[in-house]
mmCIF file of C-alpha atoms in Angstrom:
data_model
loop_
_atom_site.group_PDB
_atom_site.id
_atom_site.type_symbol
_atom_site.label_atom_id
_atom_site.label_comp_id
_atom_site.label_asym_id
_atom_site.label_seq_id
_atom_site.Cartn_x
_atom_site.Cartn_y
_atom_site.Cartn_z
ATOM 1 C CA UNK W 5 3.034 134.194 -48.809
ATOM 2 C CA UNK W 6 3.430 134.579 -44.996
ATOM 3 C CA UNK W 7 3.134 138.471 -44.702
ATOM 4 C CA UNK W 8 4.447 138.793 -40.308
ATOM 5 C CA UNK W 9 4.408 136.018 -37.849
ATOM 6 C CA UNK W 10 3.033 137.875 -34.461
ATOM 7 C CA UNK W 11 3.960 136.088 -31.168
ATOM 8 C CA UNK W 12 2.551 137.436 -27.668
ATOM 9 C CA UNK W 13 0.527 134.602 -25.753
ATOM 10 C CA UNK W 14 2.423 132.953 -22.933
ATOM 11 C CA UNK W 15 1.788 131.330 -19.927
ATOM 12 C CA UNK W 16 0.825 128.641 -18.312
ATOM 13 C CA UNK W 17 -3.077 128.946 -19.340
ATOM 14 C CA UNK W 18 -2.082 129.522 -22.676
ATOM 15 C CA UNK W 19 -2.704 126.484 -24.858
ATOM 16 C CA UNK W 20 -3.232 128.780 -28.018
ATOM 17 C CA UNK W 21 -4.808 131.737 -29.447
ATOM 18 C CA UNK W 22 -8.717 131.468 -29.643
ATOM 19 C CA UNK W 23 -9.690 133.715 -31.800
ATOM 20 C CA UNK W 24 -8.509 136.360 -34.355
ATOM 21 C CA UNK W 25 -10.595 139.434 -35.848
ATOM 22 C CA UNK W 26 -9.736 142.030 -37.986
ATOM 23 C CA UNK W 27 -10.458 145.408 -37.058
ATOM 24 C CA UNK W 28 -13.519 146.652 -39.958
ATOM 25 C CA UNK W 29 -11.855 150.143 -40.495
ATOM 26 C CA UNK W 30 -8.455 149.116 -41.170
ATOM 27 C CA UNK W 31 -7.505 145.857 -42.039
ATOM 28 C CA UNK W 32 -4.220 146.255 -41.102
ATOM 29 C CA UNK W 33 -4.829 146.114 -37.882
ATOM 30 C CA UNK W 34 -5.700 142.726 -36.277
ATOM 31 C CA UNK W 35 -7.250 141.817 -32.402
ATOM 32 C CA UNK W 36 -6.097 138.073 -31.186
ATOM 33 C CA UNK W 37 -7.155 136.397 -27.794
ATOM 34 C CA UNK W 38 -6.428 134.022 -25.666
ATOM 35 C CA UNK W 39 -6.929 131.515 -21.991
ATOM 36 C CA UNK W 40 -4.020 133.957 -20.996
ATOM 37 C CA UNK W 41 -6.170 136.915 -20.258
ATOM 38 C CA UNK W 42 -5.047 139.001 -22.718
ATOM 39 C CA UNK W 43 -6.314 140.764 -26.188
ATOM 40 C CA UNK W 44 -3.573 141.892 -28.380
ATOM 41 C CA UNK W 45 -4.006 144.334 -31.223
ATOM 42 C CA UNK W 46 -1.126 143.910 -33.755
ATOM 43 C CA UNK W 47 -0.002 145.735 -37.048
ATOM 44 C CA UNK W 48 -0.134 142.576 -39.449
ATOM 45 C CA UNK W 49 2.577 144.937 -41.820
ATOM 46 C CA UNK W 50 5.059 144.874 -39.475
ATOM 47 C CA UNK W 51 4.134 142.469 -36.694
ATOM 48 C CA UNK W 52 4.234 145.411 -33.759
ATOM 49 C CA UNK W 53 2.177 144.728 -30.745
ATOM 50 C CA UNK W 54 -0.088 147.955 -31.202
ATOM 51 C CA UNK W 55 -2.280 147.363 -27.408
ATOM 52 C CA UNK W 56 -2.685 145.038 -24.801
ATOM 53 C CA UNK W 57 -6.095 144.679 -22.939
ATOM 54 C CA UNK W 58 -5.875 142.933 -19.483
ATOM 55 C CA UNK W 59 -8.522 140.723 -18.617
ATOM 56 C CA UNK W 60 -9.648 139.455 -15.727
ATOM 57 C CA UNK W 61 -11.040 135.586 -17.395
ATOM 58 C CA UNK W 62 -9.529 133.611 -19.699
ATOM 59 C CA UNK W 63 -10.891 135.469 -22.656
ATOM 60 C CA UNK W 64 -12.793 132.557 -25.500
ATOM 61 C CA UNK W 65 -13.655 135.406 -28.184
ATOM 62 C CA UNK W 66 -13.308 139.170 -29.320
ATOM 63 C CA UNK W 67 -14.382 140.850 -31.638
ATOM 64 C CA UNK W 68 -14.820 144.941 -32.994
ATOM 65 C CA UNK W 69 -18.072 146.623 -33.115
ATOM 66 C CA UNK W 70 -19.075 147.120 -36.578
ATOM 67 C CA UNK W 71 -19.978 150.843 -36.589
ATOM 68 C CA UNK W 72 -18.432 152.172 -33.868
ATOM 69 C CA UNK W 73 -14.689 153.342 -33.691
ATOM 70 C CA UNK W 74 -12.168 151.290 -31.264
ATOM 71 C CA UNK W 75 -15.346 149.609 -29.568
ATOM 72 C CA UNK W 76 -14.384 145.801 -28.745
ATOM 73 C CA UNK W 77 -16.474 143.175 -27.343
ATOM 74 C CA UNK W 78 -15.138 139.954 -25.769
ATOM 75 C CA UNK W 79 -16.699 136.885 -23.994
ATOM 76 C CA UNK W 80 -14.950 136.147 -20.984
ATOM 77 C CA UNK W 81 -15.263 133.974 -17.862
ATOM 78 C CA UNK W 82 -19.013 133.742 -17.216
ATOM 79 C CA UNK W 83 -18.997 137.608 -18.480
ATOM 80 C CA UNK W 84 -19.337 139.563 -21.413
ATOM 81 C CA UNK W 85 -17.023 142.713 -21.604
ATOM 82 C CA UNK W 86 -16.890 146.033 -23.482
ATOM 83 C CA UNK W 87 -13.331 147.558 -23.960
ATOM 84 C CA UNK W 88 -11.882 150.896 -25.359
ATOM 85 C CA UNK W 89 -9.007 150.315 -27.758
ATOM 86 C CA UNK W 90 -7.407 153.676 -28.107
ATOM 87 C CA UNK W 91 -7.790 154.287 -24.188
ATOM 88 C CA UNK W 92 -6.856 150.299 -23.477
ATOM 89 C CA UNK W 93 -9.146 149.300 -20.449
ATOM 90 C CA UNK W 94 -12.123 147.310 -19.767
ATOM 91 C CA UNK W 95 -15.319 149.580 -19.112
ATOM 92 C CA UNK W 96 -18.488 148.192 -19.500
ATOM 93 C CA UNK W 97 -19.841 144.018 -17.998
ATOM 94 C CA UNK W 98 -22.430 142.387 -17.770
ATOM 95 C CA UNK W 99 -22.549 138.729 -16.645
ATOM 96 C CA UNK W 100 -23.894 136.234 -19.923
ATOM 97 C CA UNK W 101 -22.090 133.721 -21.118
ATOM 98 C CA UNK W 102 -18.593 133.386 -21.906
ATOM 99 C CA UNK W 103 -18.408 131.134 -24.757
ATOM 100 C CA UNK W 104 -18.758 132.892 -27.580
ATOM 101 C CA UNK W 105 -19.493 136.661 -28.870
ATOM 102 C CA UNK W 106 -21.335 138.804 -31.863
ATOM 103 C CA UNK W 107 -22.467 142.250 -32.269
ATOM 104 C CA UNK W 108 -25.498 142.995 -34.254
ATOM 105 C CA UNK W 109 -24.949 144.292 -37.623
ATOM 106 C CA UNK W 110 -26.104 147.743 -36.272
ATOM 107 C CA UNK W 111 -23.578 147.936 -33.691
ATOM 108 C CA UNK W 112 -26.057 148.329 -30.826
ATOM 109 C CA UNK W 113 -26.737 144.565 -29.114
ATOM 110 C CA UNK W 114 -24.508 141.698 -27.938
ATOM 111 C CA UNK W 115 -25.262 138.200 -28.533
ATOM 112 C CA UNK W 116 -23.730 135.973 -26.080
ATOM 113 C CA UNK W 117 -23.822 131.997 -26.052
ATOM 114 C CA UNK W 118 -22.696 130.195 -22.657
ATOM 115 C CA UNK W 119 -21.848 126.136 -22.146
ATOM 116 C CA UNK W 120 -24.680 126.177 -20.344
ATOM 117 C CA UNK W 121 -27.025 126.134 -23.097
ATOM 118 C CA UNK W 122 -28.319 129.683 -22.891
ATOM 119 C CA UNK W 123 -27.900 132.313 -25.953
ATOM 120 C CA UNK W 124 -28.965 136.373 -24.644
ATOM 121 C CA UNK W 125 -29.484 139.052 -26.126
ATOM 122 C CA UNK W 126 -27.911 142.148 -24.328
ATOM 123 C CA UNK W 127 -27.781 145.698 -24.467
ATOM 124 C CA UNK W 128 -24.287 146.259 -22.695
ATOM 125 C CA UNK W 129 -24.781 150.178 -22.754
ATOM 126 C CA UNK W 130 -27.634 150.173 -20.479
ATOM 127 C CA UNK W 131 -26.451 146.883 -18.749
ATOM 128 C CA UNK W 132 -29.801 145.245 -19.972
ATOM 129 C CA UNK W 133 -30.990 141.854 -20.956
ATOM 130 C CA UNK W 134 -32.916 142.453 -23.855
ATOM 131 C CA UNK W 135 -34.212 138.483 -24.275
ATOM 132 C CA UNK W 136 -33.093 134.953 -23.000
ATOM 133 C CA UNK W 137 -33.626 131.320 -23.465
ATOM 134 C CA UNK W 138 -32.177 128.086 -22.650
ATOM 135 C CA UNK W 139 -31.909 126.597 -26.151
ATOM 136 C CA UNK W 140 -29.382 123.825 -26.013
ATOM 137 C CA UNK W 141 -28.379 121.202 -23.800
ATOM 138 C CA UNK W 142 -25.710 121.864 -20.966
ATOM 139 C CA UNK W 143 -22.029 122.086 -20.784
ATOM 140 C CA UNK W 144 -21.866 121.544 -24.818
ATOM 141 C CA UNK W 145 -20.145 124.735 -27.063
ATOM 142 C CA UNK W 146 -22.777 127.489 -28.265
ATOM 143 C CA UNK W 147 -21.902 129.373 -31.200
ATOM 144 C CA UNK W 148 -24.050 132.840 -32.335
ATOM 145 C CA UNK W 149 -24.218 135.027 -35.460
ATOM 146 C CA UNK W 150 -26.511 137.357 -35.829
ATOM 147 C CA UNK W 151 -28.245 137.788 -39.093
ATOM 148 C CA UNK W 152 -29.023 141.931 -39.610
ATOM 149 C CA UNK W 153 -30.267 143.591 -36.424
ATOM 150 C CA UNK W 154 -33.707 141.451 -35.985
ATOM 151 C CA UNK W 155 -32.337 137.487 -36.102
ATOM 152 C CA UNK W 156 -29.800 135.346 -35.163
ATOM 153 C CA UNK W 157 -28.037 132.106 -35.894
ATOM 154 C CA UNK W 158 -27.333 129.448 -33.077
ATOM 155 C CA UNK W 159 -25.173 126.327 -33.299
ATOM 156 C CA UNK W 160 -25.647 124.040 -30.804
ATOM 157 C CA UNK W 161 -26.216 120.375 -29.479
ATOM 158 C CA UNK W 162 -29.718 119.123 -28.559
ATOM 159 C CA UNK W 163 -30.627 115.536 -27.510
ATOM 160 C CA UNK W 164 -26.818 115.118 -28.557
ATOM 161 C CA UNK W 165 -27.576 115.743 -31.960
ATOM 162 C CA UNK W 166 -25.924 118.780 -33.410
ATOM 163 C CA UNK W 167 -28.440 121.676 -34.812
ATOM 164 C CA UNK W 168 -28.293 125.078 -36.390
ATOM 165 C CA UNK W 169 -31.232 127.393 -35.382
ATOM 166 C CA UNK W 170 -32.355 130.895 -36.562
ATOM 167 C CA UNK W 171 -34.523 132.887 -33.946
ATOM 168 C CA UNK W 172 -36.392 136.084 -34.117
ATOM 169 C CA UNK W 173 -34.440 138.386 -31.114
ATOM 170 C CA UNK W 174 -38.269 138.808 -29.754
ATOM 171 C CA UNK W 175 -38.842 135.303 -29.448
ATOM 172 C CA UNK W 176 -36.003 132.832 -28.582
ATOM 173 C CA UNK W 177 -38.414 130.192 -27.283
ATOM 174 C CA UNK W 178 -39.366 129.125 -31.458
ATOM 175 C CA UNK W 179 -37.138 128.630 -34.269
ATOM 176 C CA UNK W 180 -38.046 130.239 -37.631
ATOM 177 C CA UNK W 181 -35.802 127.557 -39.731
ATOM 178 C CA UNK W 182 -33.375 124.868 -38.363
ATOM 179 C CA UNK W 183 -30.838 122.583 -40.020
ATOM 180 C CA UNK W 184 -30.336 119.078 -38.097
ATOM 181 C CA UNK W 185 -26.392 117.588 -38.753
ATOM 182 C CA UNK W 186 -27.112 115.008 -37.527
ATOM 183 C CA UNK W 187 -24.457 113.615 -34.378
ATOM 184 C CA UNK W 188 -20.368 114.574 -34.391
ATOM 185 C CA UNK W 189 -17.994 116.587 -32.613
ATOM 186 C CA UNK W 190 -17.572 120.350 -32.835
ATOM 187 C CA UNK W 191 -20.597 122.749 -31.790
ATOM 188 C CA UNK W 192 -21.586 123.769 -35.578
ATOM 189 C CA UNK W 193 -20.323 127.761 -36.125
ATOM 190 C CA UNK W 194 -21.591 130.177 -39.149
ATOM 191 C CA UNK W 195 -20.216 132.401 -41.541
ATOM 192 C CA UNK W 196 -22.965 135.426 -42.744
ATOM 193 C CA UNK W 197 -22.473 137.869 -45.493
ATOM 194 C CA UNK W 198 -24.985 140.750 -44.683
ATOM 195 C CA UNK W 199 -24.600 141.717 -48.189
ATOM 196 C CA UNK W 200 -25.816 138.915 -50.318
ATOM 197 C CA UNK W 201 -27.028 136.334 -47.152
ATOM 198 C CA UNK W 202 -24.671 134.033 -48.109
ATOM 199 C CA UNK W 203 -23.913 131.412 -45.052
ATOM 200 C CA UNK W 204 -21.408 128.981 -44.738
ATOM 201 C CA UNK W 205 -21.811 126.288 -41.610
ATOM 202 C CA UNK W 206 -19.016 124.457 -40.460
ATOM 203 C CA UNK W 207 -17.619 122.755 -37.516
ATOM 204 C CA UNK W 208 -14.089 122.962 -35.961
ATOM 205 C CA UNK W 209 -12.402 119.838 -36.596
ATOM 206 C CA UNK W 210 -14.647 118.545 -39.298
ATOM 207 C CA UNK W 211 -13.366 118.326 -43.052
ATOM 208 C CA UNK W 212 -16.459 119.878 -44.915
ATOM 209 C CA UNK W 213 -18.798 122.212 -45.020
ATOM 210 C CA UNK W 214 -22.059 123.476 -46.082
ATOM 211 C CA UNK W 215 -23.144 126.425 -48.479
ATOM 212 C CA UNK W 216 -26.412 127.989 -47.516
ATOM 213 C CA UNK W 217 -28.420 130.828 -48.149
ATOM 214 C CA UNK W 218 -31.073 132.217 -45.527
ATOM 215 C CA UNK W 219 -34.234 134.460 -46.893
ATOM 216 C CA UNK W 220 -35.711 137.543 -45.694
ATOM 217 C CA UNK W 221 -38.382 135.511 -43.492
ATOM 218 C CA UNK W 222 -35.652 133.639 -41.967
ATOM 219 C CA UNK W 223 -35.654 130.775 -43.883
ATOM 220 C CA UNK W 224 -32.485 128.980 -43.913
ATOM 221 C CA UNK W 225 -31.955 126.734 -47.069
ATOM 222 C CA UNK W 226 -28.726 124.501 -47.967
ATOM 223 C CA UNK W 227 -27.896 124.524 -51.247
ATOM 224 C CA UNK W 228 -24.604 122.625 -51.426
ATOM 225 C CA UNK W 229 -21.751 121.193 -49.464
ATOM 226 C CA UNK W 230 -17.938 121.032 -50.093
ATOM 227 C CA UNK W 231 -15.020 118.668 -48.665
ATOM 228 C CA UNK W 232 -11.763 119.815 -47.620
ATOM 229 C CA UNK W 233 -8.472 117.379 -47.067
ATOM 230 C CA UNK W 234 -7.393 118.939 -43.931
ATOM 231 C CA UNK W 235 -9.333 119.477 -40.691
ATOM 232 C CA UNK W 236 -11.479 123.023 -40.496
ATOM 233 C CA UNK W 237 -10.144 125.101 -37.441
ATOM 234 C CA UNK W 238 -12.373 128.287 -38.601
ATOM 235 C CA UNK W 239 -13.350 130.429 -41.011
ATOM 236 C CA UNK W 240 -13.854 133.987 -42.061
ATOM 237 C CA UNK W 241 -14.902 136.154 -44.839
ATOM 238 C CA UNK W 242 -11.957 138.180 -46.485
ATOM 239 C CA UNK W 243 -13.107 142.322 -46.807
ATOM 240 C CA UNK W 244 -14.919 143.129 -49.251
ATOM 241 C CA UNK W 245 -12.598 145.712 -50.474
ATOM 242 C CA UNK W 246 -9.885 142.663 -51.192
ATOM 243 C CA UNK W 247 -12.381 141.109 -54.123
ATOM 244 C CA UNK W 248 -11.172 140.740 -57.130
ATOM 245 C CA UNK W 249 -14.485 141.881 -58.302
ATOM 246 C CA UNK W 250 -13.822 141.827 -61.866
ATOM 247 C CA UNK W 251 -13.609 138.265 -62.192
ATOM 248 C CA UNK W 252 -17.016 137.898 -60.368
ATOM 249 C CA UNK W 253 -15.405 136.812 -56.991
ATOM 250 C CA UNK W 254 -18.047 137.851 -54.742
ATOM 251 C CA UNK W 255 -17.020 136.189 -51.496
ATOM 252 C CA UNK W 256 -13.613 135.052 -50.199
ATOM 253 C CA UNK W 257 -13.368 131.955 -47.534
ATOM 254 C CA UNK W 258 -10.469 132.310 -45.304
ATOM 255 C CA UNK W 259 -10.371 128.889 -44.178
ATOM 256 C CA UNK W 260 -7.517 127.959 -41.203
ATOM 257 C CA UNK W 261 -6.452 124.026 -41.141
ATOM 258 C CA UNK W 262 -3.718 122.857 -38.449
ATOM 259 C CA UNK W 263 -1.025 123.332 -41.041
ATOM 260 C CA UNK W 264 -1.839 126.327 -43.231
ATOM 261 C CA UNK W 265 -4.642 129.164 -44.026
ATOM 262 C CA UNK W 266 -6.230 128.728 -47.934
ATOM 263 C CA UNK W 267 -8.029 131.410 -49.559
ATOM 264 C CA UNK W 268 -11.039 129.937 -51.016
ATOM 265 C CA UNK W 269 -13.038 132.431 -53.537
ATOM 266 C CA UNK W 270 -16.586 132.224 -54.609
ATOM 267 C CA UNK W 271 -17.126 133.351 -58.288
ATOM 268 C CA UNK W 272 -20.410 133.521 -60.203
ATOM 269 C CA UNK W 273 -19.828 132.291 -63.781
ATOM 270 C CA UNK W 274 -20.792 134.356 -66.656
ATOM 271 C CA UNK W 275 -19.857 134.644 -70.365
ATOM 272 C CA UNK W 276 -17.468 137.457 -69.938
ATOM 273 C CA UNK W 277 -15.722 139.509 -67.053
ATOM 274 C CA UNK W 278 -14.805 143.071 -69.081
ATOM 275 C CA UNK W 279 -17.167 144.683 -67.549
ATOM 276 C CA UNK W 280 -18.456 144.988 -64.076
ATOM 277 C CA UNK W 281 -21.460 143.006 -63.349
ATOM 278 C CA UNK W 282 -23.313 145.292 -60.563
ATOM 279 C CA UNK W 283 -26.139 142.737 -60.248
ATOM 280 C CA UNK W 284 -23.668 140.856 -58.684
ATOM 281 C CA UNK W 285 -22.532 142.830 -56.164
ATOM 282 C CA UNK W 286 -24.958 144.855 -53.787
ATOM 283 C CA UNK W 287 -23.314 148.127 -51.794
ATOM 284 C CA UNK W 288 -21.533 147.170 -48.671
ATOM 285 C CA UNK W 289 -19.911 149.273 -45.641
ATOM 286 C CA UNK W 290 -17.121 151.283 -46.115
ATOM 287 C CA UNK W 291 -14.188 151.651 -44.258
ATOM 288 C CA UNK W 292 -14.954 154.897 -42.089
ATOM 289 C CA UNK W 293 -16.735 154.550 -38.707
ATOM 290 C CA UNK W 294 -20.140 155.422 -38.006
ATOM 291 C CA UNK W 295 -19.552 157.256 -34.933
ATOM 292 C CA UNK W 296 -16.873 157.593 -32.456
ATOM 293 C CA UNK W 297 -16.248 155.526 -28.922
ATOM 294 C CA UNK W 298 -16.940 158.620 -26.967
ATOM 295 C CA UNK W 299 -20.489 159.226 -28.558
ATOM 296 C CA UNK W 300 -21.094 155.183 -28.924
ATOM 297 C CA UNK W 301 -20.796 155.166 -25.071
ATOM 298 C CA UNK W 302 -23.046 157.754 -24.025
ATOM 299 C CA UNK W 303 -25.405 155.798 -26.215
ATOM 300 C CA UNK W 304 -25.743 157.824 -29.736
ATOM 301 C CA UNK W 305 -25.802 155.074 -32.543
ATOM 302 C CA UNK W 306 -24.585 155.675 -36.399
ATOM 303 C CA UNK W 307 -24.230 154.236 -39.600
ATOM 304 C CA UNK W 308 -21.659 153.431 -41.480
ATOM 305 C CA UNK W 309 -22.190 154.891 -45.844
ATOM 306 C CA UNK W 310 -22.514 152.521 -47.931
ATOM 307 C CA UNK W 311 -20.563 152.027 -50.845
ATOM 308 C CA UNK W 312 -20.041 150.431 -54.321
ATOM 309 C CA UNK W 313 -17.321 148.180 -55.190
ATOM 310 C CA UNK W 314 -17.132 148.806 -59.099
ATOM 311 C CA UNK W 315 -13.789 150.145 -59.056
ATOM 312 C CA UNK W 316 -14.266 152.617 -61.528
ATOM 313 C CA UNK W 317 -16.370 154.211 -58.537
ATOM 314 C CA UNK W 318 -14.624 153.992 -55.292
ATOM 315 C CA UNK W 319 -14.038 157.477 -53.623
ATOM 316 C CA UNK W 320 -12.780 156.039 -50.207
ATOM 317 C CA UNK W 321 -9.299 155.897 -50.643
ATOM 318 C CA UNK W 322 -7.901 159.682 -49.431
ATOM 319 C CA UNK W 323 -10.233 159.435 -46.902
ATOM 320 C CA UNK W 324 -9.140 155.944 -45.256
ATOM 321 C CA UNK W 325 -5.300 157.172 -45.953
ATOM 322 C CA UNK W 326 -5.744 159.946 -43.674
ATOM 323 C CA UNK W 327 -7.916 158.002 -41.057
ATOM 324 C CA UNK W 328 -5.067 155.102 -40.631
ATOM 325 C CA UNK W 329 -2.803 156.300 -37.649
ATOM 326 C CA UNK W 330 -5.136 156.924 -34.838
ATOM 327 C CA UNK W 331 -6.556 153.444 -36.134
ATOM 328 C CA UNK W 332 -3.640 151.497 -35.425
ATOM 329 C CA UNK W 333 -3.330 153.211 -32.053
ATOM 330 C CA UNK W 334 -0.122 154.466 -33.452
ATOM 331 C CA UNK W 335 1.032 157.453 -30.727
ATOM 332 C CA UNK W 336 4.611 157.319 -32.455
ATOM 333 C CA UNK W 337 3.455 158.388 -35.435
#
């Protein structure tokens, strides 16, 4: 069922939206981007138009820091750019890029991927590079997902053949594992679960995709692939809160086509589903911050607790009731 319809993109450089993300500490609150300069974050409940941030670029991808509060990161122009939420300006850039966008699962680097062929690693606190290497040939898509705090997954084209790399952040210039597609259309683009490495490599426009699962050396390994009847736009992991864990789901594909988003979910088989199967299902992050924007800026780092998705065990839920308004940027309220 269609829950709100949001419309807020116009202009004449606005073909369409490029990129949606939902916001990790309340998922009812949803950041979309666009060639129009602008980043929208809307109330999916009610379809209200919670904050605009103005950008200078055509904006290609945005997305929210994973630990700390109301940090966003988008890839912009030939920049990368750091915005407050809550206070709704632009204050940190650093020129990388522009194509596409991922923190690390810490919440302390930037990976940035540029048409150019180049994937860096950057530290946009301190305005450093951290590493940087020309990976992939030139004016082709580059697409980036980082794997924990210590690796990262590249899509890319090379000798116009498309390829899926994993690199050690201290040493861009070698490839732990790669995965060779072979030629097509469509920079290849991942999907990680930190939780269980699960990966799932697609490419925009294509009509399958593949399920693979990458070790603890790096080691990417495809195990399977699936076919779809309508061409893949993207895809995303539903939150982990959202799985119907008693039936063994332990993943969700959100998978957009031109005509209509399909949940897709991922169940283990097993003989019986009374009772909670906790090898199944490793502790993931909670819904409270780490740390705070302020802190996150003057260059403190947190975690965010872990927690465990039996449901018989969840404590979260007073807490994330009384955390919800200043997450939605709600002044109103």
């Amino acid at each position: 069922a269609v829950v709100s319809t949001q419309s807020g993109h116009y202009g004449r450089d606005c073909q369409f939206v490029r990129c949606l993300d939902f916001n990790p500490f309340n998922h009812e609150v949803l950041a979309s981007c666009s060639d129009d300069g602008l980043i929208k974050l809307w109330n999916v409940e009610d379809a209200r138009c919670l904050a605009t941030l103005k950008s200078p670029h055509h904006v290609a991808m945005a997305t929210f820091n994973p630990v700390a509060d109301s940090i966003l990161v988008a890839a912009e122009g030939t920049e990368v750019a750091v915005y407050d939420c809550v206070a709704e300006k632009r204050i940190l850039s650093q020129s990388s890029g522009g194509m596409d966008v991922a923190w690390s699962y810490d919440g302390r680097l930037v990976c940035g991927g540029s048409k150019s062929g180049d994937v860096t690693i950057l530290d946009v606190r301190s305005d450093q590079i951290v590493a940087s290497n020309h990976i992939f040939d030139n004016n082709k898509d580059v697409h980036v997902q980082w794997l924990g705090v210590d690796k990262i997954l590249v899509g890319g084209y090379k000798n116009r053949s498309r390829e899926i790399r994993i690199c050690s952040i201290t040493d861009l210039s070698s490839s732990l594992s790669h995965l060779g597609l072979g030629p097509g259309s469509g920079s290849p683009n991942a999907c990680y679960d930190h939780d269980t490495s699960m990966t799932w490599i697609y490419t925009k426009g294509g009509q399958m995709y593949r399920y693979c699962e990458v070790d603890s050396g790096g080691v990417l390994t495809e195990n399977w692939t699936e076919s779809v009847s309508e061409p893949i736009k993207g895809i995303c992991l539903a939150p982990k809160l959202s799985l119907d864990v008693m039936s063994g789901e332990v993943n969700r594909l959100v998978i957009a086509h031109t005509t209509s988003i399909r949940p897709t979910p991922c169940i283990v088989p097993r003989k019986s589903y009374s009772e909670y199967h906790s090898d199944l299902f490793p502790e993931t992050r909670g819904s409270i911050p780490g740390i705070g924007a302020e802190a996150w800026l003057q260059g403190e780092n947190g975690y965010r607790e872990l927690i465990n998705l039996n449901p018989a065990s969840r404590k979260e839920k007073q807490k994330r009731k009384k955390y919800r308004l200043r997450l939605c940027v709600d002044t109103t309220a």
